[in-house]
């Protein structure tokens, strides 16, 4: 079973709709992240959380909100989706105390806003 | 803004050849990481090099880091068709709590 899972994997929605993307992990990591990827722009950080009570904005948090329901679950919401939020969204986890280091990524959610 | 920039943006080589990708960054770092992404899929962590290290190896991968030039390179030796993917560098900036990703190098290995 995958260590980091994301649901849904694909979603098409309309402008103005509220959307929730969910992420679950079985790695036991405290740190979780949400990124979006646009063609030619690499990954940009939306929000990150270092534990259940710690939520931080990333580079591009406007238009998004998050909820850390448990150590293993971190959800991303688009309150009122707009077309320029069409992108590939990734959840990731990390534990800086574990070798070899780095972040572990989910398979991604492809979101299309019409 | 992006912290790292990879060069070249795209690279096409024959199977068996070596592939070299470069990454430049702007500020001081704790470490630099390389990731691989197959088309449309999640990123996979390849290797991490700390700011006090100059070279690191993992299988067919060799990473160098020059903090004076704020640059890193990733060398993949004896490339295989299965190495075809995008490769990203990511920097763990001093004083920051998250990674900053570059825009990636698209590697194509021709069988």
CSV table of C-alpha atoms in Angstrom, one decimal:
chain,number,residue,atom,x,y,z
A,1,UNK,CA,0.0,0.0,0.0
A,2,UNK,CA,1.2,3.5,-0.8
A,3,UNK,CA,2.6,5.5,2.1
A,4,UNK,CA,1.0,8.8,1.0
A,5,UNK,CA,-2.4,8.7,-0.6
A,6,UNK,CA,-4.5,11.4,-2.2
A,7,UNK,CA,-8.2,11.5,-3.0
A,8,UNK,CA,-9.6,12.1,-5.5
A,9,UNK,CA,-7.0,11.5,-8.2
A,10,UNK,CA,-8.9,13.5,-10.8
A,11,UNK,CA,-11.6,16.2,-10.4
A,12,UNK,CA,-13.4,18.4,-12.8
A,13,UNK,CA,-15.4,21.2,-11.2
A,14,UNK,CA,-17.0,24.5,-12.1
A,15,UNK,CA,-16.1,28.0,-11.1
A,16,UNK,CA,-17.4,29.0,-7.7
A,17,UNK,CA,-17.7,25.4,-6.3
A,18,UNK,CA,-16.1,24.4,-3.0
A,19,UNK,CA,-13.6,21.6,-3.4
A,20,UNK,CA,-11.8,19.5,-0.8
A,21,UNK,CA,-8.7,17.4,-1.6
A,22,UNK,CA,-7.7,14.9,1.0
A,23,UNK,CA,-4.3,13.4,1.9
A,24,UNK,CA,-3.6,10.5,4.2
A,25,UNK,CA,-0.2,9.0,5.3
A,26,UNK,CA,0.9,5.9,7.0
A,27,UNK,CA,4.5,7.0,7.5
A,28,UNK,CA,4.0,8.4,11.0
A,29,UNK,CA,5.5,11.7,10.0
A,30,UNK,CA,4.5,14.9,11.8
A,31,UNK,CA,5.2,17.2,8.9
A,32,UNK,CA,2.8,17.5,6.0
A,33,UNK,CA,2.7,19.8,3.0
A,34,UNK,CA,0.4,20.8,0.1
A,35,UNK,CA,2.0,21.9,-3.2
A,36,UNK,CA,0.6,22.8,-6.6
A,37,UNK,CA,2.4,22.2,-9.9
A,38,UNK,CA,1.8,24.2,-13.0
A,39,UNK,CA,3.6,23.5,-16.3
A,40,UNK,CA,7.0,25.1,-16.4
A,41,UNK,CA,6.8,26.5,-12.9
A,42,UNK,CA,7.9,23.6,-10.8
A,43,UNK,CA,6.2,23.1,-7.4
A,44,UNK,CA,5.0,25.9,-5.2
A,45,UNK,CA,4.1,25.5,-1.6
A,46,UNK,CA,0.5,26.3,-0.5
A,47,UNK,CA,0.4,25.3,3.2
A,48,UNK,CA,2.4,23.2,5.5
A,49,UNK,CA,1.9,21.7,9.0
A,50,UNK,CA,4.5,20.5,11.5
A,51,UNK,CA,1.9,18.9,13.8
A,52,UNK,CA,-1.8,18.9,14.4
A,53,UNK,CA,-1.8,22.3,16.1
A,54,UNK,CA,0.6,23.9,13.7
A,55,UNK,CA,-0.6,25.3,10.3
A,56,UNK,CA,1.5,27.7,8.2
A,57,UNK,CA,1.0,29.6,5.0
A,58,UNK,CA,3.3,28.9,2.1
A,59,UNK,CA,4.2,30.9,-1.0
A,60,UNK,CA,0.7,30.8,-2.6
A,61,UNK,CA,-2.0,30.4,0.1
A,62,UNK,CA,-4.6,32.9,-1.2
A,63,UNK,CA,-7.8,31.1,-2.2
A,64,UNK,CA,-6.9,28.0,-0.2
A,65,UNK,CA,-7.5,26.7,3.3
A,66,UNK,CA,-6.3,23.6,5.1
A,67,UNK,CA,-7.3,21.3,8.0
A,68,UNK,CA,-5.1,18.9,9.9
A,69,UNK,CA,-7.6,16.5,11.3
A,70,UNK,CA,-5.0,14.1,12.7
A,71,UNK,CA,-1.4,13.4,12.4
A,72,UNK,CA,-2.2,11.2,9.4
A,73,UNK,CA,-4.6,13.5,7.6
A,74,UNK,CA,-4.2,16.9,6.0
A,75,UNK,CA,-6.9,18.3,3.7
A,76,UNK,CA,-6.8,21.2,1.3
A,77,UNK,CA,-9.9,23.2,0.4
A,78,UNK,CA,-10.7,25.6,-2.4
A,79,UNK,CA,-13.5,27.7,-1.0
A,80,UNK,CA,-14.6,29.0,-4.3
A,81,UNK,CA,-12.7,27.5,-7.2
A,82,UNK,CA,-11.5,29.6,-10.1
A,83,UNK,CA,-10.0,28.5,-13.4
A,84,UNK,CA,-6.5,29.6,-12.6
A,85,UNK,CA,-6.5,27.0,-9.8
A,86,UNK,CA,-6.4,24.3,-12.5
A,87,UNK,CA,-3.3,22.4,-11.6
A,88,UNK,CA,-1.7,19.2,-10.3
A,89,UNK,CA,-1.8,19.2,-6.5
A,90,UNK,CA,0.6,17.1,-4.4
A,91,UNK,CA,0.6,16.3,-0.7
A,92,UNK,CA,3.9,15.4,0.9
A,93,UNK,CA,5.3,14.3,4.3
A,94,UNK,CA,8.6,14.5,6.0
A,95,UNK,CA,10.5,13.7,9.1
A,96,UNK,CA,13.7,15.7,9.3
A,97,UNK,CA,15.1,13.3,11.9
A,98,UNK,CA,15.0,10.3,9.6
A,99,UNK,CA,17.7,9.4,7.1
A,100,UNK,CA,18.0,9.8,4.2
A,101,UNK,CA,15.9,12.9,4.6
A,102,UNK,CA,13.6,14.5,2.0
A,103,UNK,CA,9.9,14.6,1.5
A,104,UNK,CA,7.6,11.7,0.5
A,105,UNK,CA,5.0,12.7,-2.1
A,106,UNK,CA,1.5,11.3,-2.9
A,107,UNK,CA,0.5,10.5,-6.5
A,108,UNK,CA,-1.2,13.8,-7.0
A,109,UNK,CA,-4.7,15.1,-7.7
A,110,UNK,CA,-5.3,16.6,-11.2
A,111,UNK,CA,-7.9,19.4,-10.7
A,112,UNK,CA,-9.6,21.2,-13.6
A,113,UNK,CA,-11.8,24.2,-12.9
A,114,UNK,CA,-14.1,25.1,-15.8
B,1,UNK,CA,9.6,33.0,-6.1
B,2,UNK,CA,11.6,29.9,-7.1
B,3,UNK,CA,14.8,29.3,-5.2
B,4,UNK,CA,16.5,27.0,-7.6
B,5,UNK,CA,16.9,27.0,-11.3
B,6,UNK,CA,17.9,23.9,-13.3
B,7,UNK,CA,19.9,23.9,-16.4
B,8,UNK,CA,19.3,22.7,-19.1
B,9,UNK,CA,15.5,22.8,-19.2
B,10,UNK,CA,15.5,19.8,-21.4
B,11,UNK,CA,18.2,17.1,-22.3
B,12,UNK,CA,18.1,14.3,-24.7
B,13,UNK,CA,20.7,11.6,-24.7
B,14,UNK,CA,21.3,8.0,-26.0
B,15,UNK,CA,21.1,5.1,-23.7
B,16,UNK,CA,24.4,4.4,-22.0
B,17,UNK,CA,25.6,8.0,-22.1
B,18,UNK,CA,25.9,10.1,-18.9
B,19,UNK,CA,23.5,12.9,-18.1
B,20,UNK,CA,24.4,16.0,-16.2
B,21,UNK,CA,22.0,18.5,-14.8
B,22,UNK,CA,22.8,21.7,-13.0
B,23,UNK,CA,21.0,23.7,-10.3
B,24,UNK,CA,21.7,27.2,-9.1
B,25,UNK,CA,20.2,28.9,-6.1
B,26,UNK,CA,20.3,32.3,-4.5
B,27,UNK,CA,20.6,32.1,-0.7
B,28,UNK,CA,22.4,30.1,2.0
B,29,UNK,CA,21.1,26.6,2.5
B,30,UNK,CA,21.1,23.8,5.0
B,31,UNK,CA,20.9,21.2,2.3
B,32,UNK,CA,20.0,20.6,-1.3
B,33,UNK,CA,17.9,17.7,-2.6
B,34,UNK,CA,17.2,16.2,-5.9
B,35,UNK,CA,13.9,14.6,-6.9
B,36,UNK,CA,12.7,12.7,-9.9
B,37,UNK,CA,9.2,12.9,-11.4
B,38,UNK,CA,7.8,10.6,-14.0
B,39,UNK,CA,5.2,12.3,-16.2
B,40,UNK,CA,2.2,13.4,-14.1
B,41,UNK,CA,3.2,11.4,-11.1
B,42,UNK,CA,4.5,12.2,-7.6
B,43,UNK,CA,8.0,13.2,-7.0
B,44,UNK,CA,10.5,10.7,-5.6
B,45,UNK,CA,13.4,11.8,-3.4
B,46,UNK,CA,16.7,10.7,-4.9
B,47,UNK,CA,19.5,12.2,-2.8
B,48,UNK,CA,20.2,14.9,-0.2
B,49,UNK,CA,23.5,16.7,0.2
B,50,UNK,CA,24.2,18.9,3.2
B,51,UNK,CA,25.8,22.3,3.0
B,52,UNK,CA,29.1,20.9,4.5
B,53,UNK,CA,29.4,18.1,1.9
B,54,UNK,CA,30.9,18.5,-1.5
B,55,UNK,CA,30.0,15.3,-3.2
B,56,UNK,CA,27.7,12.4,-2.6
B,57,UNK,CA,27.0,9.1,-4.4
B,58,UNK,CA,24.0,6.8,-4.6
B,59,UNK,CA,24.2,4.0,-7.1
B,60,UNK,CA,24.5,5.6,-10.6
B,61,UNK,CA,23.9,9.1,-9.1
B,62,UNK,CA,26.6,11.5,-8.2
B,63,UNK,CA,25.7,14.9,-6.7
B,64,UNK,CA,28.1,17.8,-6.2
B,65,UNK,CA,27.6,21.0,-4.2
B,66,UNK,CA,29.6,24.2,-4.5
B,67,UNK,CA,28.3,26.6,-1.8
B,68,UNK,CA,30.7,29.3,-2.9
B,69,UNK,CA,29.0,29.3,-6.4
B,70,UNK,CA,25.6,28.4,-5.0
B,71,UNK,CA,25.3,25.6,-7.4
B,72,UNK,CA,24.9,21.8,-7.6
B,73,UNK,CA,25.0,19.2,-10.3
B,74,UNK,CA,23.4,15.8,-10.7
B,75,UNK,CA,25.2,13.2,-12.8
B,76,UNK,CA,23.4,10.1,-13.9
B,77,UNK,CA,25.9,7.6,-15.3
B,78,UNK,CA,25.2,4.9,-17.9
B,79,UNK,CA,21.7,6.2,-18.5
B,80,UNK,CA,18.8,3.9,-19.2
B,81,UNK,CA,15.5,4.5,-21.0
B,82,UNK,CA,13.8,4.1,-17.6
B,83,UNK,CA,15.7,7.2,-16.4
B,84,UNK,CA,13.5,9.3,-18.7
B,85,UNK,CA,11.8,11.8,-16.3
B,86,UNK,CA,11.9,15.3,-15.0
B,87,UNK,CA,14.5,16.1,-12.3
B,88,UNK,CA,14.1,18.8,-9.8
B,89,UNK,CA,16.5,20.3,-7.3
B,90,UNK,CA,15.0,21.7,-4.0
B,91,UNK,CA,16.8,23.8,-1.4
B,92,UNK,CA,16.3,23.8,2.3
B,93,UNK,CA,17.0,27.4,3.0
B,94,UNK,CA,18.7,28.5,6.2
B,95,UNK,CA,16.1,29.9,8.5
B,96,UNK,CA,13.2,28.5,6.5
B,97,UNK,CA,11.0,25.5,7.3
B,98,UNK,CA,10.2,24.2,3.9
B,99,UNK,CA,11.7,23.4,0.5
B,100,UNK,CA,12.0,25.6,-2.5
B,101,UNK,CA,11.8,23.7,-5.8
B,102,UNK,CA,13.3,24.6,-9.1
B,103,UNK,CA,11.5,24.4,-12.5
B,104,UNK,CA,13.1,21.1,-13.4
B,105,UNK,CA,15.1,19.4,-16.2
B,106,UNK,CA,13.3,17.2,-18.6
B,107,UNK,CA,15.6,14.2,-19.4
B,108,UNK,CA,14.8,11.9,-22.3
B,109,UNK,CA,16.9,8.8,-22.7
B,110,UNK,CA,16.6,7.3,-26.2
B,111,UNK,CA,16.9,3.5,-26.3
